[in-house]
Structure formats: structure tokens, C-alpha cells
Coordinates of C-alpha atoms in Angstrom, one line a residue:
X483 CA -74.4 -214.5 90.2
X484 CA -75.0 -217.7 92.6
X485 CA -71.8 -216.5 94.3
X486 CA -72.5 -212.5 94.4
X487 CA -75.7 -213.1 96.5
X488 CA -74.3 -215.6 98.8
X489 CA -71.8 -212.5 99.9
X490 CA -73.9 -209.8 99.4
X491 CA -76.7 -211.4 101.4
X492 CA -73.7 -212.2 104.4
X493 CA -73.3 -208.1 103.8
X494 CA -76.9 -207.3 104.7
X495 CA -77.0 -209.7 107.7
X496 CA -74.1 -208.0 108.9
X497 CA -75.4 -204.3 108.2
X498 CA -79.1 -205.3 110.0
X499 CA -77.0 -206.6 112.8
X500 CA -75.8 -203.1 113.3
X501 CA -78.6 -201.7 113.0
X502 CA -80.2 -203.9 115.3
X503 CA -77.5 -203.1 118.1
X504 CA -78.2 -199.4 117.3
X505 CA -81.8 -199.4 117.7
X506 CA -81.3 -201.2 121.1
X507 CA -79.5 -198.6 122.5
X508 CA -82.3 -195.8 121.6
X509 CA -85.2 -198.3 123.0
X510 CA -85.2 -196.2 126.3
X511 CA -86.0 -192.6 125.1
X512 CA -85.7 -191.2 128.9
X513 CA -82.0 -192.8 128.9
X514 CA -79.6 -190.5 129.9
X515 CA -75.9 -189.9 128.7
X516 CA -75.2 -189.5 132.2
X517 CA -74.8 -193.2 132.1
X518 CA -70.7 -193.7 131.1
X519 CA -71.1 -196.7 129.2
X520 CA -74.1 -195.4 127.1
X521 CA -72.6 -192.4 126.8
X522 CA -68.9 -194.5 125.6
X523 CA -71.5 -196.3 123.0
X524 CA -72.7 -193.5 121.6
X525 CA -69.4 -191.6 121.0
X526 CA -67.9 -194.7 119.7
X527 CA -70.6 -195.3 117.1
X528 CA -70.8 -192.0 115.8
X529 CA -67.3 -191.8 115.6
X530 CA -66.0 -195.3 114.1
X531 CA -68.9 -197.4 113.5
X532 CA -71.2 -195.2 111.1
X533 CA -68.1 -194.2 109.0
X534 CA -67.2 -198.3 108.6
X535 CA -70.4 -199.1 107.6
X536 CA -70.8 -196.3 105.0
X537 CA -67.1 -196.0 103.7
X538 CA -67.1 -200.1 103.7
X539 CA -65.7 -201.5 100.1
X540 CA -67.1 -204.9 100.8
X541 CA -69.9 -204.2 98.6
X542 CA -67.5 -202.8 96.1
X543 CA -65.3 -206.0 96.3
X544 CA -68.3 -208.2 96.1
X545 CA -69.2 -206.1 92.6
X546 CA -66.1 -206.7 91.6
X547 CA -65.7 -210.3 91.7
X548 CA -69.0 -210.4 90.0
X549 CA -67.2 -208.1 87.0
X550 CA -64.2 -210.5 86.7
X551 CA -66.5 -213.6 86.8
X552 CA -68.9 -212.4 84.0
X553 CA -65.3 -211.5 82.3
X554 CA -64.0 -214.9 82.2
X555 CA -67.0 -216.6 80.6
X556 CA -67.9 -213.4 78.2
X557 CA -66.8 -214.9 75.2
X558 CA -69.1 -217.7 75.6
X559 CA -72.4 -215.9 75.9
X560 CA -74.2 -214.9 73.0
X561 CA -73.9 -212.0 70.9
X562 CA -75.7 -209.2 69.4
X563 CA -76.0 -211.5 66.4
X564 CA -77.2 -214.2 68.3
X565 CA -79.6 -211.9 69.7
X566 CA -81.2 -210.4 66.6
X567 CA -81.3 -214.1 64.8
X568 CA -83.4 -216.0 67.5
X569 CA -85.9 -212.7 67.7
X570 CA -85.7 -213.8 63.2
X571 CA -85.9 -217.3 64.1
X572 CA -89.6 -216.8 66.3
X573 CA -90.7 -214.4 62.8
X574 CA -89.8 -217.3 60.4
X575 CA -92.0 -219.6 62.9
X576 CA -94.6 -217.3 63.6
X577 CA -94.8 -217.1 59.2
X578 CA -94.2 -220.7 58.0
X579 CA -96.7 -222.0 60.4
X580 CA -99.0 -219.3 60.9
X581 CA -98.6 -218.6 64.5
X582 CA -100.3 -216.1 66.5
X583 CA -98.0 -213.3 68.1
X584 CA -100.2 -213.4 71.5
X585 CA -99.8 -217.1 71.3
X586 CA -96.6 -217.5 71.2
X587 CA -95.9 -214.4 73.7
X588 CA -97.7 -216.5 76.4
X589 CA -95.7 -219.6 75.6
X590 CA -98.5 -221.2 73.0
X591 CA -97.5 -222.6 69.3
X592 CA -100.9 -222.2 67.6
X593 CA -102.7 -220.4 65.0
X594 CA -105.7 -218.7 66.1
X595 CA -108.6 -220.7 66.4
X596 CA -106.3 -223.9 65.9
X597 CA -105.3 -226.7 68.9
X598 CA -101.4 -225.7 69.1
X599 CA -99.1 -227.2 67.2
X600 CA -96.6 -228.7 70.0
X601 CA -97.5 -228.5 73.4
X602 CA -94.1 -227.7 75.7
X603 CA -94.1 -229.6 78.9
X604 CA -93.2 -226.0 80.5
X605 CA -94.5 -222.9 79.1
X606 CA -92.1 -220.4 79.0
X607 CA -94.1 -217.0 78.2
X608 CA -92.2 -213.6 76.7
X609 CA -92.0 -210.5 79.1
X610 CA -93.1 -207.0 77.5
X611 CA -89.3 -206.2 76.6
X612 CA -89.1 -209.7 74.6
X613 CA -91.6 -209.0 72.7
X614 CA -90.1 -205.4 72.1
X615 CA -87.1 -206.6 71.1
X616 CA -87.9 -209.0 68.6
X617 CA -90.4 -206.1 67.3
X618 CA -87.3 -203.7 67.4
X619 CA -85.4 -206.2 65.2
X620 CA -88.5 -206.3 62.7
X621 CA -88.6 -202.0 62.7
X622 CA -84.8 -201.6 62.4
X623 CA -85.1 -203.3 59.1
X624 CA -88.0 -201.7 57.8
X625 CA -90.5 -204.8 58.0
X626 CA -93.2 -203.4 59.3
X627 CA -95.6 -205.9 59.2
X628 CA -94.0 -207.9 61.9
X629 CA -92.9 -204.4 64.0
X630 CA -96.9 -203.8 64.5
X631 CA -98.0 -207.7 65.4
X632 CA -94.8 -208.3 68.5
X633 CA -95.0 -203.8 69.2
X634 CA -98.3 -204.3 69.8
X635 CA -98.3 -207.4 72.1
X636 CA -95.1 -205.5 74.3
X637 CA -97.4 -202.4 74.5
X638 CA -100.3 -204.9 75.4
X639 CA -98.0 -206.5 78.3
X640 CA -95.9 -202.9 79.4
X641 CA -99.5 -201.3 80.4
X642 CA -100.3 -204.0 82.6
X643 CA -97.3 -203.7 84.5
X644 CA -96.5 -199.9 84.4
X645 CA -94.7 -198.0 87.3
X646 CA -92.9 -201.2 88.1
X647 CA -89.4 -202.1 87.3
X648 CA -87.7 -204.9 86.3
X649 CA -84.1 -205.5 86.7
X650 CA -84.0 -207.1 83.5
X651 CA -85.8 -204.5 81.4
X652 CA -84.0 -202.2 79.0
X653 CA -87.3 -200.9 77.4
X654 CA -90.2 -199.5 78.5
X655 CA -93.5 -198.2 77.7
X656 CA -92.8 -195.4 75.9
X657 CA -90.5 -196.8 74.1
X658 CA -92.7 -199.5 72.7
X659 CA -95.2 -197.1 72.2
X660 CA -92.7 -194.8 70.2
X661 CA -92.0 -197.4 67.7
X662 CA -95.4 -198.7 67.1
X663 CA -96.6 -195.7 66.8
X664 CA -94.0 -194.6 64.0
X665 CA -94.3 -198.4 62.2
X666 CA -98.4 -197.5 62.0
X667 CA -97.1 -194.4 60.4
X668 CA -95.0 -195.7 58.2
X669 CA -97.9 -198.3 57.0
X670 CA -100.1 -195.4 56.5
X671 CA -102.4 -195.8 59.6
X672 CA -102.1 -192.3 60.7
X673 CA -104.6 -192.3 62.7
X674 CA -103.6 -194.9 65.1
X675 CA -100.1 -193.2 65.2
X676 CA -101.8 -190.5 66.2
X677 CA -103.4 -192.2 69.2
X678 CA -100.3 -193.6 69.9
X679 CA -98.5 -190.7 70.0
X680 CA -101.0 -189.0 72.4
X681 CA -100.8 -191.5 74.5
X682 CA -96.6 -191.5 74.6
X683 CA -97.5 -188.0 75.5
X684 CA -99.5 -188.9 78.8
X685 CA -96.5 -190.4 80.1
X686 CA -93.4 -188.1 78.5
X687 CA -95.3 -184.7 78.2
X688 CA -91.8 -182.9 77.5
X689 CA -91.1 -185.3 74.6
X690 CA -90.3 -182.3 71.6
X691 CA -89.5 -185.0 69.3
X692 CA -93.4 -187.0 69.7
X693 CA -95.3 -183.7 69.8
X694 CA -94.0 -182.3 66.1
X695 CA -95.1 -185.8 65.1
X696 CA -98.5 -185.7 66.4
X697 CA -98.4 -181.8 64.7
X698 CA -97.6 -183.6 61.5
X699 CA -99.9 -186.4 62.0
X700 CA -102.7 -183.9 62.8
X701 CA -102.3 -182.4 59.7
X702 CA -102.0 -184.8 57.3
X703 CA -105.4 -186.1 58.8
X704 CA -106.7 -182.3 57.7
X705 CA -105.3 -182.8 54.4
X706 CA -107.4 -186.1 54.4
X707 CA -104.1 -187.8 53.0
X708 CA -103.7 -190.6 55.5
X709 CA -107.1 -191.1 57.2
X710 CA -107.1 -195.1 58.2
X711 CA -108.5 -196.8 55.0
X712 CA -106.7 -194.1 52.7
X713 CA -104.1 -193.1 51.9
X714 CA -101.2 -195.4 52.0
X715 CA -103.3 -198.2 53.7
X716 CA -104.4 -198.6 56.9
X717 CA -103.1 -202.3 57.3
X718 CA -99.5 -203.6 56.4
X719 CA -99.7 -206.6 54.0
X720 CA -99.4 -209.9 55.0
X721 CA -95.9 -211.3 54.0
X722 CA -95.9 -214.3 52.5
X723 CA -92.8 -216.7 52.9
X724 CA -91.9 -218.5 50.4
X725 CA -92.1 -221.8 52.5
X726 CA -96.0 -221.1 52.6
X727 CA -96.9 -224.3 50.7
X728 CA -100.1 -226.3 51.0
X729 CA -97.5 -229.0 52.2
X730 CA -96.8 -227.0 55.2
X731 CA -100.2 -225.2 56.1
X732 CA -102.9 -226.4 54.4
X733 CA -105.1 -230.2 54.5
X734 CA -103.4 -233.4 53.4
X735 CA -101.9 -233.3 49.9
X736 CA -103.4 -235.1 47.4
X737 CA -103.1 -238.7 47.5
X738 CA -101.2 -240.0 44.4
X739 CA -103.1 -241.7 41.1
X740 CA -104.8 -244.9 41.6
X741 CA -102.4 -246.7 39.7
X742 CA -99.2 -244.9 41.5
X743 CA -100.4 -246.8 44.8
X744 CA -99.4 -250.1 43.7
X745 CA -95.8 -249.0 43.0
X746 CA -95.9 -247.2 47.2
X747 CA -94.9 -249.5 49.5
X748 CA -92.5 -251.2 52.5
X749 CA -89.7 -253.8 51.7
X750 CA -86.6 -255.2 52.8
X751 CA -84.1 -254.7 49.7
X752 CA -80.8 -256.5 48.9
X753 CA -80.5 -254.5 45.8
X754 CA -78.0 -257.3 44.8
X755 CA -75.7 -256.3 47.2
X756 CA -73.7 -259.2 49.8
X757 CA -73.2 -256.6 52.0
X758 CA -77.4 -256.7 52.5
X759 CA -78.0 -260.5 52.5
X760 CA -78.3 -260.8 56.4
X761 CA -79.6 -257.2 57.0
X762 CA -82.0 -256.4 54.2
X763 CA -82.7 -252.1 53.8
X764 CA -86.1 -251.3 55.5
X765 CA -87.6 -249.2 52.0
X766 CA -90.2 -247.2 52.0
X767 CA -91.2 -245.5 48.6
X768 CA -92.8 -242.0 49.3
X769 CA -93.1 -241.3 45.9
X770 CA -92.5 -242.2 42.2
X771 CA -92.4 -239.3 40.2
X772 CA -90.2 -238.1 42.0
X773 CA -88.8 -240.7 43.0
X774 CA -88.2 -240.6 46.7
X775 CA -87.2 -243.4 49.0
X776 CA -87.2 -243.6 52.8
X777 CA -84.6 -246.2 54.6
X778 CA -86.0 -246.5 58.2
X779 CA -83.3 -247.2 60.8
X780 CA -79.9 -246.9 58.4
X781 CA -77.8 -246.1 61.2
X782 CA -77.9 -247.2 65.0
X783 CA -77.7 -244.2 67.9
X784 CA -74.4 -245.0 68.5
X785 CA -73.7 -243.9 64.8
X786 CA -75.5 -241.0 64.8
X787 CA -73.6 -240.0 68.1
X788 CA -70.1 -240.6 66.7
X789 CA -71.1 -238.2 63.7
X790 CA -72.5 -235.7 65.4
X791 CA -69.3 -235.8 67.7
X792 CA -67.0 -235.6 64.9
X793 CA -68.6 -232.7 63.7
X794 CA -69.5 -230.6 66.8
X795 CA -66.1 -228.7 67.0
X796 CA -65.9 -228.1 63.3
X797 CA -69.8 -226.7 62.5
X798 CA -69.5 -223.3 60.9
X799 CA -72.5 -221.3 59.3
X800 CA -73.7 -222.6 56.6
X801 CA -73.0 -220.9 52.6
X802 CA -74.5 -221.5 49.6
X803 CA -74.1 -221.0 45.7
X804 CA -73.8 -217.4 44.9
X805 CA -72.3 -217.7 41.0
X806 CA -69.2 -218.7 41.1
X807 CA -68.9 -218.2 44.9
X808 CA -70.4 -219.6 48.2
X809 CA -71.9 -217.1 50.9
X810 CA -74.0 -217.7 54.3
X811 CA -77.6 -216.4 53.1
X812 CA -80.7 -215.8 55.4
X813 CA -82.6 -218.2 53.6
X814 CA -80.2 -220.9 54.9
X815 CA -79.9 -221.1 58.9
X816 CA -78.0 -224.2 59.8
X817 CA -74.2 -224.7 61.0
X818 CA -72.4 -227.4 59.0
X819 CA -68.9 -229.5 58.7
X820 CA -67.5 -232.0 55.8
X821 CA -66.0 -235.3 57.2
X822 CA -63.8 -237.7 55.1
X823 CA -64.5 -241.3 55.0
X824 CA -61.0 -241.6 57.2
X825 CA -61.9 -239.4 59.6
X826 CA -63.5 -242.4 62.0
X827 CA -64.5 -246.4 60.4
X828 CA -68.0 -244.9 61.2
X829 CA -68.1 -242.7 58.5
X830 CA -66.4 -245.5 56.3
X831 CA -68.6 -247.9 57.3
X832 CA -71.9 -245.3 56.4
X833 CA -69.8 -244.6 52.8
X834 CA -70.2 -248.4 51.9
X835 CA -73.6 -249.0 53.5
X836 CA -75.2 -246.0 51.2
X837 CA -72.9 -247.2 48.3
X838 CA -75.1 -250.6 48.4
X839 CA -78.3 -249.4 48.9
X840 CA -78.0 -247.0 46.6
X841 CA -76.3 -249.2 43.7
X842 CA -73.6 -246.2 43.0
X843 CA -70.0 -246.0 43.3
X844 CA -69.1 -243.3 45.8
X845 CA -65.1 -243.7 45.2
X846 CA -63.7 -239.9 44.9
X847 CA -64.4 -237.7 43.2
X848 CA -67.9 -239.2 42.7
X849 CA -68.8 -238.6 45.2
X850 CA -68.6 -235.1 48.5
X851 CA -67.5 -235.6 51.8
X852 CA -70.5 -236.3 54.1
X853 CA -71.8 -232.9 55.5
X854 CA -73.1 -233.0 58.5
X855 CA -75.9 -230.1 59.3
X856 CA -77.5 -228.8 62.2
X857 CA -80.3 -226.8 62.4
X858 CA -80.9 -224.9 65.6
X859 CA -83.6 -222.3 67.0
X860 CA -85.4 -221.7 63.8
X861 CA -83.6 -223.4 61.5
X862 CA -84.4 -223.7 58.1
X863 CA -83.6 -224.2 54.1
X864 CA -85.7 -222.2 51.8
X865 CA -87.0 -223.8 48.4
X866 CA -83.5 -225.2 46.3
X867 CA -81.8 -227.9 44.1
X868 CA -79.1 -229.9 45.3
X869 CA -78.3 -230.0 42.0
X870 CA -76.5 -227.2 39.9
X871 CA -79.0 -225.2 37.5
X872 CA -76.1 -223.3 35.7
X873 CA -72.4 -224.4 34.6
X874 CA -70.9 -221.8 36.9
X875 CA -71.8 -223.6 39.4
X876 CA -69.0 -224.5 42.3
X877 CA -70.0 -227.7 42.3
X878 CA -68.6 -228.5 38.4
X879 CA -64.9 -227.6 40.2
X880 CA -64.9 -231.7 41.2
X881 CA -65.2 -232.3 37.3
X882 CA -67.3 -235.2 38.3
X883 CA -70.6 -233.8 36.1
X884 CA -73.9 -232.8 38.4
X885 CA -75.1 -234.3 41.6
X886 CA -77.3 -237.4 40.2
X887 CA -79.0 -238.3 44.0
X888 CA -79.1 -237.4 47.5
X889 CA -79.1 -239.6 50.3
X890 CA -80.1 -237.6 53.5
X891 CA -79.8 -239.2 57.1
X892 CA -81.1 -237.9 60.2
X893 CA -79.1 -238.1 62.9
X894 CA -81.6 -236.7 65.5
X895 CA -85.0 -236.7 66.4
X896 CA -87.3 -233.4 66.7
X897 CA -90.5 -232.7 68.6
X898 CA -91.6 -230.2 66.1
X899 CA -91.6 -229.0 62.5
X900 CA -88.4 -229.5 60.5
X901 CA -89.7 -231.5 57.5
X902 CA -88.1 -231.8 54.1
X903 CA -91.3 -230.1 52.0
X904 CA -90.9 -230.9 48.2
X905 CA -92.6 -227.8 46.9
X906 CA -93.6 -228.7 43.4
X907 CA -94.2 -232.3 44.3
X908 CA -96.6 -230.7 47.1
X909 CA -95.6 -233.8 49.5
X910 CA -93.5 -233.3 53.1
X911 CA -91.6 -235.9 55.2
X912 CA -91.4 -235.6 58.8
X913 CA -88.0 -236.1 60.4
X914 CA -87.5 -239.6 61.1
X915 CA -84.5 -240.7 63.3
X916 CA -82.0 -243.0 62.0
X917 CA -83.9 -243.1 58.8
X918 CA -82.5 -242.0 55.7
X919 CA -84.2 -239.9 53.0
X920 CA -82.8 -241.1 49.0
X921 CA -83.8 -239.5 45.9
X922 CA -82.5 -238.4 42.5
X923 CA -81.8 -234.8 41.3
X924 CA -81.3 -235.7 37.6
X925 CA -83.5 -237.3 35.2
X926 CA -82.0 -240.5 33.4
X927 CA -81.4 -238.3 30.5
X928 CA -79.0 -235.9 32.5
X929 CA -81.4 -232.7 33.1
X930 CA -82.1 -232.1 36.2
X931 CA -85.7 -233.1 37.8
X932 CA -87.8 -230.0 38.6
X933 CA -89.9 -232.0 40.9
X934 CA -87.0 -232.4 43.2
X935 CA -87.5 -228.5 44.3
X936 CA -87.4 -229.1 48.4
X937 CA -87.0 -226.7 51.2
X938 CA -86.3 -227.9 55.3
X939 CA -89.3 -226.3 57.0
X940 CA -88.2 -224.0 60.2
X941 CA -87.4 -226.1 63.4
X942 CA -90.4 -225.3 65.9
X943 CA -88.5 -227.1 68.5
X944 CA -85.9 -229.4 69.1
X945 CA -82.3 -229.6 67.8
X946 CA -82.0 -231.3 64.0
X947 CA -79.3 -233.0 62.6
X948 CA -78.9 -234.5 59.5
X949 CA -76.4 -235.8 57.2
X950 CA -75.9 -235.4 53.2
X951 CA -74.2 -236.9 50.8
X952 CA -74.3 -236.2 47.5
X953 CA -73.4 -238.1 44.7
X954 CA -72.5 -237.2 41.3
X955 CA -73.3 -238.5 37.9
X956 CA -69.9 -239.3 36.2
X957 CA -68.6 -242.8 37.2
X958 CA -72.6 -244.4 37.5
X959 CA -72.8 -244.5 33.8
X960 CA -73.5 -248.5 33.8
X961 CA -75.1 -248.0 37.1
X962 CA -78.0 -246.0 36.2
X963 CA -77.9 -246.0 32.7
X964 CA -79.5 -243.7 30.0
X965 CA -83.4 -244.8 29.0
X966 CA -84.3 -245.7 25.3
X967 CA -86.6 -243.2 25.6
X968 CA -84.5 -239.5 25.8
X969 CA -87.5 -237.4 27.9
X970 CA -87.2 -240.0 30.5

């Protein structure tokens, strides 16, 4: 683009050259063609000069090269997929944490009322056909709850700027107006589709389509069948999702039992292990029941790096559990890859380092590869078990029994959201770089810990990577043994 404006600009200097040259020679309106040279100017221009500048393909060329440049890096750019998930990605934020539509459409990430919850250091605010698009994406799929809020906030911003055009624009007025008007409609506030309607009407008069519909919203208000507050409602209802959680939204949880504090604390375990004599794991207990661990700095930034490098070119979509099958769901948006221990002594080296905090062996097949995730614009995990709930389960195909414990690592930092919420627990942990995250799925009697329900919270912003690995219960027989008691 840089390039087509440098030549197209060199064009126009060229052309207002011309012009200027011609304009000199009709400053003197008593000259006379009786003058040979004026006379010679004037034939010459309008017999060779006008038709070069008009039949010139110079500005056809310059098009051209533009074409054949945006062809070479098209495969790069986004797609309509990409499209439609980011306008998902600002829904699922604008839900989970409660944000306001006008908010965010100026470049603010608050709830109303509320101080925002991350401040950019640049505010990048939506244009009118932003927010129609990512209303667009909300109407094409029937959710008409978030249709109305982003619709509303496009018309908002196209009346401000009406009878002007952007370059950039590929919706309009009446085009926002024609699907608000239709999504208040379809969540039985007629009347306000009416109004909406009538006003499309001001500005597309000839519009056959928009009159029958306010003729058919006029007379279902006769009827009295869809009057606002009758009807089929006059306000959509509020969606929850899922990852609404007083661990996300709401005040502080509730502190644990007096006599649960004296088992939370910090220390530097050896957990009998040589290989932590000289460099003791920095613990944290978050909680007992269940019990969940935090190891502050387990890996260096040069660790994290090398992971995250190993996995960049092989992060595909994420799947999950479906039966006896694995499929990419909406309620998991992350890209993620598997690396072996040999793929680099880094990973090796992490293998053995979570092997001795942990106490378990981690020899295959006891243990997966180490998945590395990342979680991008939006990015989330709704409410799960790392561990299998039913025997058809893919993850019995290792014949290694259930995944016993998790040991999470993030390899990145974020500026906003992206915490690992334990839903039943009612507890979150921010992201903590370098740190790793341990706790166990199954109960020492082999059923799985309902407690253990967690969910990654939507990435408000910044770019999250973690790394999993899960372990399973056959081969840690003698290292976590059965209880005396069989509920435990």
C-alpha cells in the first residue's frame, strides 16, 4: 500500500503539472491565436497531450502492482473465520467479565459504573462498521441478545457520521438499522422495530422489503400482540455463561476454615529428591481440599522460550473428548502441539524436574507428552475435568488407568484475565509466569475429585501460554498410595 501511494502520488504531481502548464497558457483572456507559438501550444495539447493524460495506463499499472502484491501475501491474512471468531472472542469478554458494549466500543474494559478492568496504554476505539460486524456475527446466528447491545452502539456511531464515507466501510446506516430493527423484532419489541423501521424509511424510502415490515409491525401492534412489555417480551434475556462464577465476577471468595490456614503456606521443598538439595521448589499451597500447589519460578525465560519455539510451527486448534472421539468445540479456543521428552534436553530436563517435585514416575506410558497451549484473542476453556468421567474416554487408549494430577506451567505472562477458575472450589489463580500450577484429579481411592472442576477464564489481553502434563495413575501405586480409610 506504502508502495501504491508513493507512485500514485508521483502520478498526481505529474497530472497537476499539466494542468498547471495549461492554466498558464489561458492566464491572458485577450491572447490571441494570432500569436504562432500560442497558437502551435494549443493545437499540440488538444491534439496529443489531453488524449495522454486521459488514455494514460499508469494508473492502471500502479493498480496492478497493488493486485499482485496483496496476491503474494493473501494466504497470510486472516480469514472469514478469523473474522467472525475475534467479533466471538470480544462477546465471550464482554460476558465473562461483564463489560459494557459502549465501553469497550470506545476502547474501555469496564463494567458500568466500575473503574476498568485493564487500562491499554493506547486506546484503540471500534468504528460504526466494527461494531456492526460483530453485531452481524451475533444476528446470523440467532443470538439476539448480543445483536441488539453491539447493533445498537454501530447505529449510535453511523448517525454521527452520516453522509460521509469511509474507504474502509462495507456497512452503513441502513444496514445497521435493518438488522436491529429485525433482532428487536425477533425479541418481541415491536414497537421499537417499528421505530426503527420508519426511520430506515427516512433514508431508503423505495425500500419494498422495510415498508411490508412496518405494515406487519403496524398490525400486529393493532392486534395488541407485541406491544413492548407483551407479547413475546420486550427485552431479550440476559445470557449467562457458564464461566459466570463468583470467582470471576463477584467479591473475594471466602476465605478457607480457621483451621485450613495453618496447613496454607510458602516453602522450599526437597520432597526427598537429590535433584532438589541445592535448589529447593518455591511451594505455595492454594488450597487443601482440593489440593492445589503453586511452584513459583519452575522454569527460567530461556525455558519457556525454547518451548514455546518448539511448538510455534506445530500449534493446531485445539479438540476435546467427544465419546470416543476428539473434536475442536467453541467452548475451547486455544491452539496446541504435543512435544516428546527428545524433542530438545529442555523438555527432558522439565520431564525430570516435575518427576521430583511431584514424587511420580513419568516414564511412558505414565505419563502424555507435554502439550503446549496458547490462548490468543479471547481465549478460553469452559468448566472441565482433566480427568476421564466415563470409560469411553480416549484417554483409557494409553492403558495407563485415569490422569491422577496435573502439573500446569505458564510459559508467558498476561496483562489481563486468563485465570485458571476452580468452579466448585469457588477459588481462581491468576497467571503467574514461570510458575507452575500442580494438583490431583483423583482421590486416593481412585474416583475422581469433583472439586477439581476448573475452567481458563477468557484472555482480556495479552498472549497465554501454558504447558500441561498430565500424569496417569498406573505405575504411582507405591508413590501415592491408597488411604486406610476408602472415602479418602
Amino acid at each position: 500500500l506504502r508502495s501504491y501511494l508513493r507512485d500514485e502520488s508521483s502520478r498526481l504531481r505529474r497530472l497537476r503539472r499539466f494542468y498547471e502548464k495549461v492554466q498558464a497558457l489561458h492566464q491572458d483572456p485577450e491572447a490571441s491565436v494570432d500569436n504562432p507559438l500560442l497558437a502551435f501550444s494549443l493545437i499540440k495539447r488538444l491534439h496529443s497531450d489531453w488524449p495522454n493524460v486521459i488514455y494514460s495506463d499508469e494508473a492502471t499499472r500502479n493498480t496492478q502492482a497493488l493486485h499482485a502484491g496483496l496476491g503474494e501475501v493473501e494466504q497470510e491474512l486472516p480469514g472469514t473465520e478469523d473474522l467472525d471468531g475475534a467479533a466471538r472472542a470480544l462477546m465471550r469478554l464482554q460476558d465473562v467479565y461483564a463489560l459494557s458494549v459502549k465501553g469497550l466500543a470506545s476502547g474501555l474494559f469496564q463494567r458500568a459504573g466500575h473503574p476498568p478492568l485493564y487500562s491499554p496504554g493506547r486506546r484503540v476505539p471500534l468504528s460504526a462498521d466494527d461494531c456492526f460486524h460483530v453485531g452481524k456475527v451475533a444476528y446470523d446466528t440467532g443470538d439476539y441478545y448480543h445483536s441488539i447491545a453491539w447493533l445498537e452502539e454501530a447505529v449510535s456511531l453511523f448517525r454521527l457520521s452520516y453522509g460521509t464515507w469511509n474507504l474502509e466501510d462495507r456497512s452503513s446506516l441502513e444496514d445497521a438499522l435493518d438488522h436491529l430493527a429485525f433482532s428487536y423484532f425477533m425479541a418481541g419489541n415491536i414497537s421499537h422495530a417499528l421505530s426503527l423501521s420508519r426511520e430506515f424509511l427516512r433514508y431508503d424510502p423505495s425500500n419494498q422489503r422495510v415498508s411490508r415490515n412496518v405494515a406487519k409491525y403496524e398490525k400486529l401492534l393493532e392486534r395488541g400482540t407485541g406491544a413492548s412489555g407483551t407479547g413475546r417480551g420486550a427485552t431479550v434475556p440476559h445470557h449467562r455463561c457458564p464461566l459466570l462464577t463468583p470467582s470471576l465476577l463477584g467479591p473475594p471468595s471466602p476465605q478457607p476454615a480457621p483451621e485450613r490456614l495453618l496447613h496454607l503456606g510458602c516453602s522450599y521443598e526437597t520432597n526427598s529428591s537429590p535433584y532438589l538439595l541445592l535448589q529447593p521448589a518455591k511451594k505455595e499451597m492454594v488450597r487443601i481440599r482440593p489440593y492445589v500447589a503453586l511452584y513459583h519460578d519452575f522454569i527460567t525465560d530461556a525455558e519457556a522460550e525454547t518451548i514455546k519455539g518448539l511448538a510455534g510451527p506445530w500449534l493446531q486448534r485445539s479438540v476435546v473428548a467427544s465419546g470416543e472421539k476428539q473434536q475442536k468445540a467453541e467452548y475451547r479456543i486455544s491452539k496446541s502441539a504435543w512435544l516428546k521428552d527428545t524433542a530438545d534436553p529442555v523438555v527432558r530436563a522439565l520431564d525430570q524436574r516435575i518427576a521430583a517435585v511431584t514424587g511420580l514416575d513419568l516414564r511412558p506410558p505414565y505419563a502424555e507428552y507435554l502439550q503446549v497451549v496458547n490462548y490468543g484473542l479471547g481465549g478460553h476453556y469452559e468448566p472441565h475435568f482433566d480427568h476421564a468421567t466415563s470409560l469411553k474416554s480416549p484417554l483409557y487408549r494409553m492403558k495407563s488407568g485415569n490422569r491422577i494430577a496435573t502439573i500446569m506451567i505458564y510459559l508467558s505472562a498476561v496483562e489481563a484475565g486468563g485465570s485458571t477458575a476452580f468452579i466448585y472450589a469457588n477459588f481462581s489463580v491468576p497467571v503467574v509466569k514461570n510458575a507452575a500450577l500442580f494438583w490431583w484429579n483423583l482421590r486416593r481411592n481412585g474416583n475422581g475429585d469433583g472439586d477439581t472442576l476448573h475452567a481458563g477464564c477468557p484472555v482480556l489481553a495479552g498472549d497465554k501460554w501454558v504447558a500441561n502434563k498430565w500424569i496417569h495413575e498406573h505405575g504411582q501405586e507405591f508413590r501415592r498410595p491408597c488411604s486406610a480409610d476408602p472415602q479418602d
